[in-house]
Coordinates of C-alpha atoms in Angstrom, one line a residue:
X1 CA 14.6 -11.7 27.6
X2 CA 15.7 -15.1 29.3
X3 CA 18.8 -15.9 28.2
X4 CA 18.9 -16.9 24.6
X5 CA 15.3 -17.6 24.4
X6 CA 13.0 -14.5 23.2
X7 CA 9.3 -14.3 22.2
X8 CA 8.6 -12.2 19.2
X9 CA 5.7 -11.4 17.5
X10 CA 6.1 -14.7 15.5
X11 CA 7.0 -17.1 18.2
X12 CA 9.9 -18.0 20.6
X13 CA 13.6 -18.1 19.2
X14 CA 16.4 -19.7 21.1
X15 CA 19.8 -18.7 20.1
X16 CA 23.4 -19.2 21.9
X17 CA 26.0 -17.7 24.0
X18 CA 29.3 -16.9 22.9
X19 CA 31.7 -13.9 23.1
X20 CA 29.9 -12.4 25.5
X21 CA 26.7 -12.0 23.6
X22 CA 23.6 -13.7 23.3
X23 CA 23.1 -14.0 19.5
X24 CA 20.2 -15.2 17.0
X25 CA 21.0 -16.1 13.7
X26 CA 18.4 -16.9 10.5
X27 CA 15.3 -15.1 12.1
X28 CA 12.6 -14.5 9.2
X29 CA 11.7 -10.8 9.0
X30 CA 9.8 -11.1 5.4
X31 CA 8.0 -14.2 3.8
X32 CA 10.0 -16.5 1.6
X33 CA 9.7 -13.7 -1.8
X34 CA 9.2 -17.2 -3.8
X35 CA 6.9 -17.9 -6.6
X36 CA 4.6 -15.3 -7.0
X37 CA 6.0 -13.3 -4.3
X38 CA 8.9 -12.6 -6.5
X39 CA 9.3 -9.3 -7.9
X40 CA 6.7 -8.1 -5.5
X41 CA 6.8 -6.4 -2.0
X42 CA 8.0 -8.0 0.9
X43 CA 5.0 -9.6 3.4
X44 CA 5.0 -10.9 7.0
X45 CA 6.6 -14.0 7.8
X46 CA 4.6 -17.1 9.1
X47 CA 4.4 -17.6 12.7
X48 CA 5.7 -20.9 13.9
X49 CA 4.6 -23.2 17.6
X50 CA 6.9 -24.6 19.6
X51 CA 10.8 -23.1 19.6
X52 CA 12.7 -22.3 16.5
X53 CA 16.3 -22.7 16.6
X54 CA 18.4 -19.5 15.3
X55 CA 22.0 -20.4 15.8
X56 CA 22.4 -21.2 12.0
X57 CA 22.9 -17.8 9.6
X58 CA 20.2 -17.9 6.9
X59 CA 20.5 -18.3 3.1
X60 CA 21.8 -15.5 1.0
X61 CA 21.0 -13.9 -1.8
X62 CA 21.1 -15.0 -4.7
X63 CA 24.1 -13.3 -6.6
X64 CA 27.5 -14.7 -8.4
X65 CA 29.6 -16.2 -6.1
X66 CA 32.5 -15.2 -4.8
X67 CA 35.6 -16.5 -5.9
X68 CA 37.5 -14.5 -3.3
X69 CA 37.4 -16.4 -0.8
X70 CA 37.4 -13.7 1.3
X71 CA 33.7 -12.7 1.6
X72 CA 32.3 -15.7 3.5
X73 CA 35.5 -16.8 5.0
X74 CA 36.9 -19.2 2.9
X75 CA 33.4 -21.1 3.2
X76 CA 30.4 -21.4 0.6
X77 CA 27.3 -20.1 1.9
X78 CA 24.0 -21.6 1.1
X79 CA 22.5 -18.8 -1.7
X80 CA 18.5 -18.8 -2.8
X81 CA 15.9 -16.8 -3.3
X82 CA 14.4 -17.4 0.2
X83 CA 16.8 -15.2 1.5
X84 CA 14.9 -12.7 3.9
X85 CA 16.6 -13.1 7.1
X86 CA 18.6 -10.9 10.2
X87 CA 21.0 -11.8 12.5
X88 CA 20.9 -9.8 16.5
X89 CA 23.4 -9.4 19.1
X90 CA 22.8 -8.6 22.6
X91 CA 25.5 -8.2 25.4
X92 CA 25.0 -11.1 27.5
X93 CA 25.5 -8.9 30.4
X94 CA 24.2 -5.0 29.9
X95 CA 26.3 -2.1 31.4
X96 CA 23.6 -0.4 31.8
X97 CA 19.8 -0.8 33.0
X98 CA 17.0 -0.1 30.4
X99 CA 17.1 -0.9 26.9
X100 CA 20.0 -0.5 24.9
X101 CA 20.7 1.6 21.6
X102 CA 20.3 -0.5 18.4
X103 CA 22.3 -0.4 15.4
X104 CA 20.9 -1.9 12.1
X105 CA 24.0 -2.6 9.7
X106 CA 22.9 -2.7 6.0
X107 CA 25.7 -4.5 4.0
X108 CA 27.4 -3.1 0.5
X109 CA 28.5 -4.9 -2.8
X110 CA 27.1 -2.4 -5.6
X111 CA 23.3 -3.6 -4.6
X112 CA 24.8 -7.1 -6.0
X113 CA 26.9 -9.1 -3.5
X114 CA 27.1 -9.5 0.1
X115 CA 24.8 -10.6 3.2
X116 CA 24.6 -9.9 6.8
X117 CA 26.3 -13.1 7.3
X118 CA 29.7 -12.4 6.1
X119 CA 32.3 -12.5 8.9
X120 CA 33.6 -9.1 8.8
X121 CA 30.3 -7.8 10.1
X122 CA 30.2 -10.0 13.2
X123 CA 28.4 -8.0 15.7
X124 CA 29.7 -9.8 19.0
X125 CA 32.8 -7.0 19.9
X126 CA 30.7 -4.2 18.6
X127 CA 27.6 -5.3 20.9
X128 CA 29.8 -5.7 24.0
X129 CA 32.6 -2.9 23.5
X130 CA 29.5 -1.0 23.1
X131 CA 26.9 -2.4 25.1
X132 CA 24.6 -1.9 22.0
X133 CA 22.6 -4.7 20.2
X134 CA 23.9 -5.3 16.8
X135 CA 21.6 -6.5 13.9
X136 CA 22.4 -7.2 10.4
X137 CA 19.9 -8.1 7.4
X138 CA 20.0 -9.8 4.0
X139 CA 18.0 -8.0 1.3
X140 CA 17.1 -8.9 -2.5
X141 CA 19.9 -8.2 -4.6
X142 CA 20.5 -7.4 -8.3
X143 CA 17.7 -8.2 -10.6
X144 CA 15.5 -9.9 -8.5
X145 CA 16.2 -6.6 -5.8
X146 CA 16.7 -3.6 -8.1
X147 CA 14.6 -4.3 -11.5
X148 CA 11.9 -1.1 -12.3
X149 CA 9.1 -3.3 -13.0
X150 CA 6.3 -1.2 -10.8
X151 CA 5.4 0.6 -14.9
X152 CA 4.1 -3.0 -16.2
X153 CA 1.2 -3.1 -13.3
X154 CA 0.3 -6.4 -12.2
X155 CA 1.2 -5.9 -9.0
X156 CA 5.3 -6.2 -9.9
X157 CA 7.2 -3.7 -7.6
X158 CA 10.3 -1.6 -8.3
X159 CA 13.0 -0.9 -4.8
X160 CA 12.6 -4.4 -3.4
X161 CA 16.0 -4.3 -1.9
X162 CA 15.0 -1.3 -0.5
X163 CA 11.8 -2.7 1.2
X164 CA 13.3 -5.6 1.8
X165 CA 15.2 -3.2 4.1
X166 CA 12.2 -1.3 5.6
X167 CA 10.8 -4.8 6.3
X168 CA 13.6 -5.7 8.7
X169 CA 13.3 -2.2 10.1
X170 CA 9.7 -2.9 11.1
X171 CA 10.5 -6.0 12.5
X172 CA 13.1 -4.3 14.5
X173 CA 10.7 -2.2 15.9
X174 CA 8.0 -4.4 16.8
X175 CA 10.4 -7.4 18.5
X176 CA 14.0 -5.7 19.0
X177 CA 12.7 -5.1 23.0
X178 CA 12.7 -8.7 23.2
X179 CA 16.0 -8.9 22.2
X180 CA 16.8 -6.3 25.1
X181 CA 17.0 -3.2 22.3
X182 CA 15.4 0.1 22.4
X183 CA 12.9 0.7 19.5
X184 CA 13.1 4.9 20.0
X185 CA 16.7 4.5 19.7
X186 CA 18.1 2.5 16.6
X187 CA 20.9 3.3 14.1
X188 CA 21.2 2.6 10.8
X189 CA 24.8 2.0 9.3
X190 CA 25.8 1.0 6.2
X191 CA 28.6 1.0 3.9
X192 CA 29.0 1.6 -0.3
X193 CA 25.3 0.4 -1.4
X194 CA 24.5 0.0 2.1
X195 CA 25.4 3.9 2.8
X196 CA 23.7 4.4 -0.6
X197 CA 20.5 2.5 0.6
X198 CA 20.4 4.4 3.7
X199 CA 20.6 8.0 1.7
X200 CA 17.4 6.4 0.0
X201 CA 16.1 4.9 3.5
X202 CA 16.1 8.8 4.4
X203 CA 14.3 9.7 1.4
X204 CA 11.4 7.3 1.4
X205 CA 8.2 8.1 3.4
X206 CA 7.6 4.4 4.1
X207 CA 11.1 4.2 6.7
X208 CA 9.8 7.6 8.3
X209 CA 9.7 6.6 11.6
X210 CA 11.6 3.5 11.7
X211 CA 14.9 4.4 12.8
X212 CA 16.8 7.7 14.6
X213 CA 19.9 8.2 13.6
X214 CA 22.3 7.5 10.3
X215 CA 25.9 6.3 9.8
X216 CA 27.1 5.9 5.9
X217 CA 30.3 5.1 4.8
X218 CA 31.3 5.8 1.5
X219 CA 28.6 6.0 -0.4
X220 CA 25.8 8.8 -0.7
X221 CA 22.8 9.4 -3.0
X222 CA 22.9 6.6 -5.8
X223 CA 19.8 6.6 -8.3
X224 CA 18.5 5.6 -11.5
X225 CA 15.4 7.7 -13.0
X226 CA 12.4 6.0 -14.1
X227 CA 13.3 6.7 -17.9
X228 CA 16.6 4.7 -17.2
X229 CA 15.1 1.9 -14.6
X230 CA 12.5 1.1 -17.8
X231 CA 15.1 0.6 -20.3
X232 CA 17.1 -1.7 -17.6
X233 CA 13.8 -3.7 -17.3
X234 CA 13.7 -4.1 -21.2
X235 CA 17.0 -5.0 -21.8
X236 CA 16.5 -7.7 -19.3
X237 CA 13.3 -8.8 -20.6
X238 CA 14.5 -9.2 -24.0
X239 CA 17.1 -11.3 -22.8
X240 CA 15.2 -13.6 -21.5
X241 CA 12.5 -13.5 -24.6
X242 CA 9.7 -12.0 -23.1
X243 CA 7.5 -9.3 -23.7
X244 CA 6.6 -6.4 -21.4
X245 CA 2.7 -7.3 -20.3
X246 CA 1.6 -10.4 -22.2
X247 CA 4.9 -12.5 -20.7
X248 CA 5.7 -10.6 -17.5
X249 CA 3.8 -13.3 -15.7
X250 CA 6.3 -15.8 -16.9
X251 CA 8.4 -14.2 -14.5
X252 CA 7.6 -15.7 -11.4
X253 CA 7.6 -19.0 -12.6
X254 CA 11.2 -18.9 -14.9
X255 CA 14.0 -20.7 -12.5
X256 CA 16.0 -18.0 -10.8
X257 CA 19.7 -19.1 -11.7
X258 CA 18.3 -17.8 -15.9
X259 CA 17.3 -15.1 -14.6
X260 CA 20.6 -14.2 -12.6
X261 CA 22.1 -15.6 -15.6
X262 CA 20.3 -13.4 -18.3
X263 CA 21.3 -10.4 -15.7
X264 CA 24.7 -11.0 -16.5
X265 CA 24.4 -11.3 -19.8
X266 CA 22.8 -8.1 -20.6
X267 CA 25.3 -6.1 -18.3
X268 CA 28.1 -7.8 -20.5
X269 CA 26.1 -6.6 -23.3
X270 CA 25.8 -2.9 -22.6
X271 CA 29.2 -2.3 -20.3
X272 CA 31.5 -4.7 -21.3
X273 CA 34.1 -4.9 -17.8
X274 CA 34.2 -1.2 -17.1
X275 CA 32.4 -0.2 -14.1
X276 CA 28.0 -0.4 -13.9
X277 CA 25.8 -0.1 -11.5
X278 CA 22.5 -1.2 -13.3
X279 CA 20.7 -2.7 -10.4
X280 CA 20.2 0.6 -7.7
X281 CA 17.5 2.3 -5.9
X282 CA 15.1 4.0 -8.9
X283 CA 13.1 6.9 -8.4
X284 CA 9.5 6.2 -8.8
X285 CA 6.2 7.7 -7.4
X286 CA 5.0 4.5 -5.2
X287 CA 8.4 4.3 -3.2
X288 CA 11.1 7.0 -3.5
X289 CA 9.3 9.4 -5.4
X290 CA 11.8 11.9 -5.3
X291 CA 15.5 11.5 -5.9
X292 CA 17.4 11.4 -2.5
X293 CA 19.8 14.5 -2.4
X294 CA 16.4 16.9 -3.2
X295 CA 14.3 15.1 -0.4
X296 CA 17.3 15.7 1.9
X297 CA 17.5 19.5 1.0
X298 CA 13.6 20.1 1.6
X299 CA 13.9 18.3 5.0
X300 CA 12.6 15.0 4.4
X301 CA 15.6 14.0 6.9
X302 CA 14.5 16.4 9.2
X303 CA 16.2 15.8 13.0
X304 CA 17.7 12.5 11.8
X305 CA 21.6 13.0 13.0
X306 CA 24.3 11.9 10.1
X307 CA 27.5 10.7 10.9
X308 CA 28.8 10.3 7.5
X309 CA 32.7 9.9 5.7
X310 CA 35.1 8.3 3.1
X311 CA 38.4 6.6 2.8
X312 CA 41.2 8.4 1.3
X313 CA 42.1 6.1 -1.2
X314 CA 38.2 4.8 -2.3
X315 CA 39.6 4.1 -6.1
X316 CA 42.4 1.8 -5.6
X317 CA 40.1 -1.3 -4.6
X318 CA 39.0 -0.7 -8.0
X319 CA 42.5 0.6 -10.0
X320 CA 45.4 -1.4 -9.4
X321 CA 48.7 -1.6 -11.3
X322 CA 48.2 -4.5 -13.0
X323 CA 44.7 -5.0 -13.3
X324 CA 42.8 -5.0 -16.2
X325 CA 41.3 -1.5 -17.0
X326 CA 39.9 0.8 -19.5
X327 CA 42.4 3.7 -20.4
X328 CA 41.6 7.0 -19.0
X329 CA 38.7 8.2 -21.3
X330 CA 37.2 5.0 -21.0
X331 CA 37.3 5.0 -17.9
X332 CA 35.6 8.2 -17.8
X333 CA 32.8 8.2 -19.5
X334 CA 31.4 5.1 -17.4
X335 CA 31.6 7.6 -14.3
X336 CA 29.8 10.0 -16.4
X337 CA 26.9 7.4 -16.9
X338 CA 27.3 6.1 -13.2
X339 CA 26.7 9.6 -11.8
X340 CA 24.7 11.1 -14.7
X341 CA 26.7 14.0 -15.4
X342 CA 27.7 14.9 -19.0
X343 CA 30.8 15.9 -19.1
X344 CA 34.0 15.6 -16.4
X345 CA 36.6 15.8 -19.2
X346 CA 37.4 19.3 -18.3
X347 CA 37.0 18.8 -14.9
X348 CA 39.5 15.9 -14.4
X349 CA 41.9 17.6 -17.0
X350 CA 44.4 18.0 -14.3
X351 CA 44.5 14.2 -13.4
X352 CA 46.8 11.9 -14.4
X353 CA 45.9 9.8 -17.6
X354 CA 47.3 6.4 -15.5
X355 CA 45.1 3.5 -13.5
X356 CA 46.6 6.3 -10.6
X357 CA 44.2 9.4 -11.7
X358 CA 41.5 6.8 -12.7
X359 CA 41.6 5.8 -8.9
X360 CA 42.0 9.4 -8.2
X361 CA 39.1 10.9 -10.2
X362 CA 36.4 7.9 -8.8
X363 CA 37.6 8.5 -4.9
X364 CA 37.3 12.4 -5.2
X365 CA 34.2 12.5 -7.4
X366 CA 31.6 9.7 -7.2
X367 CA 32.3 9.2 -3.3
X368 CA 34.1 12.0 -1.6
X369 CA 32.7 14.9 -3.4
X370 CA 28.8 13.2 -3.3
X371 CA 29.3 12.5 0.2
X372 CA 30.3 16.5 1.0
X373 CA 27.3 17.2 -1.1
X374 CA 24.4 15.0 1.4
X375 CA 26.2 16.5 4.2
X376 CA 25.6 20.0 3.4
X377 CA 22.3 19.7 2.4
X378 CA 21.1 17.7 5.8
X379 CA 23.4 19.7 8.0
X380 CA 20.6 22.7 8.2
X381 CA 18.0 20.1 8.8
X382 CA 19.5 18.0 11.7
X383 CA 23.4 17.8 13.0
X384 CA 26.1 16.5 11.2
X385 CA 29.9 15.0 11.3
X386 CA 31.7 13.9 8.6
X387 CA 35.1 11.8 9.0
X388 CA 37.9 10.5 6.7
X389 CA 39.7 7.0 7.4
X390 CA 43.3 7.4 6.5
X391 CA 45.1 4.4 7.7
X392 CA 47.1 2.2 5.6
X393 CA 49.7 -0.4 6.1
X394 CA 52.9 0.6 4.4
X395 CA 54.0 -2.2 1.8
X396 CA 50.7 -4.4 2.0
X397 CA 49.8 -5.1 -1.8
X398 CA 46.4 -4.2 -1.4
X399 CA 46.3 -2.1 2.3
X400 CA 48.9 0.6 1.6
X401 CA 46.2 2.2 0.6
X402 CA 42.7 3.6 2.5
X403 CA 41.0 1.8 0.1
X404 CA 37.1 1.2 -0.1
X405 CA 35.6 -0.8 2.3
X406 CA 38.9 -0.8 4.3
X407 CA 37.4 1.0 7.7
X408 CA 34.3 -2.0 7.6
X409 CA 36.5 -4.4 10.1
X410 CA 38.2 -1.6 12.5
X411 CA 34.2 -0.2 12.9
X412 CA 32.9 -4.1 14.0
X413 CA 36.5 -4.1 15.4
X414 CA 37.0 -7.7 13.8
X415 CA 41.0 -7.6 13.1
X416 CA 41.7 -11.2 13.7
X417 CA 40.4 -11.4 10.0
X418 CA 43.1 -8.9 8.6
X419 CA 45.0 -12.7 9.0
X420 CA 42.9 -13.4 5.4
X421 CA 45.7 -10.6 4.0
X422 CA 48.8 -12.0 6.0
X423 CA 48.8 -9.4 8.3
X424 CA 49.1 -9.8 12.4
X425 CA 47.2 -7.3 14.5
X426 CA 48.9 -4.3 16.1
X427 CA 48.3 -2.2 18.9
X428 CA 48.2 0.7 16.6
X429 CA 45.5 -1.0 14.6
X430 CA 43.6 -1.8 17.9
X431 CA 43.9 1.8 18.6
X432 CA 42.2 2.7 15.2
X433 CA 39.7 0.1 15.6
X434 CA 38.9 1.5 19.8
X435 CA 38.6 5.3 18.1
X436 CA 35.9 4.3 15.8
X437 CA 33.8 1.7 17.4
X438 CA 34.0 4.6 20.3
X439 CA 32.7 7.0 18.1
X440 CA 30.2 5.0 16.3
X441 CA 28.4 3.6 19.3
X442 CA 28.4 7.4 21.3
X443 CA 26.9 8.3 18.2
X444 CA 23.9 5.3 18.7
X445 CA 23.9 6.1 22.2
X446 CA 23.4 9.6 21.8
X447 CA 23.5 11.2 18.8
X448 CA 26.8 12.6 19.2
X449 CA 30.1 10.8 17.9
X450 CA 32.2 13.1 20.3
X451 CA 33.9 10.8 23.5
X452 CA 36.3 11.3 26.3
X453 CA 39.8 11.7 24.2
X454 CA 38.2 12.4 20.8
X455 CA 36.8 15.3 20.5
X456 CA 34.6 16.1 17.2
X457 CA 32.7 19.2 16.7
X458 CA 30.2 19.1 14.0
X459 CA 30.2 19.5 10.8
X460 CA 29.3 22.9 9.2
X461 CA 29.8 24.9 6.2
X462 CA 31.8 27.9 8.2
X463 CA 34.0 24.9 9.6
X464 CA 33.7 21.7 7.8
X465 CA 35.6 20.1 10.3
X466 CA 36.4 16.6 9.7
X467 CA 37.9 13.5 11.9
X468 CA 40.4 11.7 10.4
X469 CA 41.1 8.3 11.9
X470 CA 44.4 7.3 11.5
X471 CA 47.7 6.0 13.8
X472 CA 46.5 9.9 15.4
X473 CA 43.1 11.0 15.2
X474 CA 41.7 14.4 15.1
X475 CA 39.5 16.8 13.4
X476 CA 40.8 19.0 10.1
X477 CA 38.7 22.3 9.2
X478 CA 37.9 21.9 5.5
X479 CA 40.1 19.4 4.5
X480 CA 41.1 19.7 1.2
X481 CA 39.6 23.3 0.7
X482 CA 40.7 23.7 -2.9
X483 CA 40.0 20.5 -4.4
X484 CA 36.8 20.7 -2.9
X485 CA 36.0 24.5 -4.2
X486 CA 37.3 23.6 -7.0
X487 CA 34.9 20.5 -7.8
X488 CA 31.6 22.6 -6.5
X489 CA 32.2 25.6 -8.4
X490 CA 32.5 23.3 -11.6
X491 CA 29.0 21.8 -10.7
X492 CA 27.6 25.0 -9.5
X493 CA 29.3 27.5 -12.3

């Protein structure tokens, strides 16, 4: 590497300097999945002459825009289909000799929103602090990511988000040395349908190989089965007026905005505003052909180290006093159809019938209690540690709480952005934000999240010790014993 201008296997980048990183933005890992690459597996990208400029982030994916204003920064990204891009960052000036440890952040937003643009997952103070190179990737969302169409033949493909995501990982190993990464030793983190992707990354025989290590954040093992991916696909087709085989053509030449907007429509149709998930990772025999948390159990993630955790307070990003909610039962039976479990009335009997116990029930059972679950069935297969972010800001509307996706800016160690919420950074928060990036790169540096000053022993079923990061961090031994037993012998029983 000289400077900010690389050769990869496609032709010479030049990126910039800032921050103390070099940094490449836009690079093509897949071909434009246009026309009648749409719906199909990701292929190579073109190679280019001369020197392509990467200082501009790529489109995104196409998905309904946010209105937060919070996302992108207050800005409007470009969104389209041609949308198969990563971003790198590279310490400008390496601590050490040799290549350095690699971390591959896959982005969240219930396999619907986001990109590896957004600015909370700036990579510059996590590369440096770190003295890692950080990548982050787009991947096809929604429909046009997470339809089951592989059944109607033709060539259509079912877990294109997901090989979207092996796609960049392949690309990571063939160029990331130019970049001044090391192939052998690359991380994958990811948080909500990021950490979910990453339970199916472990799963899939296509990413063996590709990457060493794992870091998910709230959010294990998410799947549809084929029987429910097909009846997705239907629902869809019928909405936009076609018929499975004799129109499915049609479907690379429709514009995409109808079918984004017939995606919508139908998930009205079926859920109404309580919570979905009909776009996710489907089991099917030509790419995960066995659901995650079995794979997982047989060894299928066999001396791949976890690092893997929730927030305490997961629920409350999605019950709030004041928002608009289903009552309690309502409520309920979506998480029964999200997690395809029958019957949690008995279960969750002891919760309160408020938005409180709604926010209660979803933290402790689709994320905390699934999370435990992957954890225990990996931990005999490779190491493990398992953590819990705690922090809140007392008497912040919407941060008083741990809530979901909360930890995302104190791991990239982007605070300045916590401005977006009226807040001012603190030295306490720094301190939060030191503890973790710490631990997360020690992990991609060796496998072991454990550093000077925060000692973390690994996570087993005669311990389950657990780091909690909070205004004091340390490790708890089965945190939350009863609740826990009693959740697992309710499954298990």
């Amino acid at each position: 590497m000289s400077g900010q201008l690389v050769n990869t296997a496609y032709g010479q980048l030049k990126g910039e300097a800032g921050n103390g990183v070099n940094v490449w933005r836009g690079i093509p890992f897949a071909a434009p999945p246009l026309g009648e690459l749409r719906f199909r597996a990701p292929q190579p990208p073109e190679s280019w002459s001369g020197v392509r400029e990467a200082v501009k982030f790529g489109p995104v994916s196409l998905q309904p825009v946010s209105t937060s204003g919070t996302r992108f920064g207050g800005t409007t990204p470009v969104y389209d289909e041609d949308c198969l891009y990563l971003n790198v960052w590279s310490p400008a000036v390496a601590e050490a000799t040799g290549a350095l440890p690699v971390m591959v952040w896959i982005h969240g937003g219930t396999f619907v929103t986001g990109a590896g643009s957004q600015p909370m997952f700036e990579g510059s103070k996590l590369a440096v602090s770190g003295n890692v190179v950080v990548v982050t990737v787009n991947y096809r969302l929604g429909p046009l990511g997470f339809l089951h169409l592989s059944p109607l033949g033709g060539g259509l493909g079912s877990n294109l988000g997901l090989l979207d995501q092996i796609a960049a990982l392949e690309w990571v190993q063939q160029n990331i040395a130019a970049f001044g990464g090391d192939p052998a030793r690359v991380t994958v983190f990811g948080e909500s349908a990021g950490s979910m992707s990453i339970a199916a990354l472990l799963a899939m025989p296509a990413a063996k190989g590709l990457f060493a290590r794992a870091i998910m954040e709230s959010g294990a093992a998410q799947t549809l089965n084929g029987e429910q991916g097909g009846q997705i696909a239907a629902a869809l087709l019928a909405e936009l007026g076609l018929q499975p085989g004799s129109d499915t053509q049609l479907l690379h030449k429709l514009p995409a905005g109808e079918i984004m907007e017939a995606a919508g429509r139908m998930a009205y149709k079926l859920s109404g505003d309580s919570m979905n998930m009909f776009f996710q990772p489907v089991v099917e025999q030509g790419t995960l052909p066995v659901e995650p948390v079995q794979a997982i159990a047989a060894g299928a993630a066999s001396g791949i180290p976890v690092l893997i955790g929730t927030n305490l307070h997961e629920g409350n990003l999605f019950f709030r006093e004041g928002q608009k909610a289903d009552n309690f039962e309502q409520s309920l039976k979506a998480l029964e159809q999200l997690m395809g479990v029958e019957d949690l009335s008995e279960l969750t009997s002891d919760y309160s019938h408020t938005w409180e116990g709604q926010a209660e029930v979803l933290t402790d059972l689709f994320f905390w209690a699934s999370s435990i679950s992957f954890a225990e069935k990996q931990q005999g297969h490779a190491p493990v540690w398992m953590y819990r972010f705690d922090w809140t800001v007392p008497g912040h509307p919407l941060l008083e709480k741990a809530i979901h996706g909360a930890e995302i800016l104190y791991v990239f160690n982007n605070l300045p952005l916590l401005k977006q919420y009226g807040l001012n950074v603190t030295p306490d928060m720094e301190a939060v934000a030191e503890a973790m990036q710490t631990a997360w790169t020690a992990f991609a540096h060796g496998g072991d999240p454990a550093a000077p000053g925060l000692d973390w022993p690994q996570y087993t079923p005669q311990t389950r010790a657990t780091m909690i990061f909070d205004q004091s961090s340390g490790v708890v031994n089965d945190l939350d014993g009863e609740k826990r037993r009693r959740i697992f012998e309710y499954y298990t029983g």
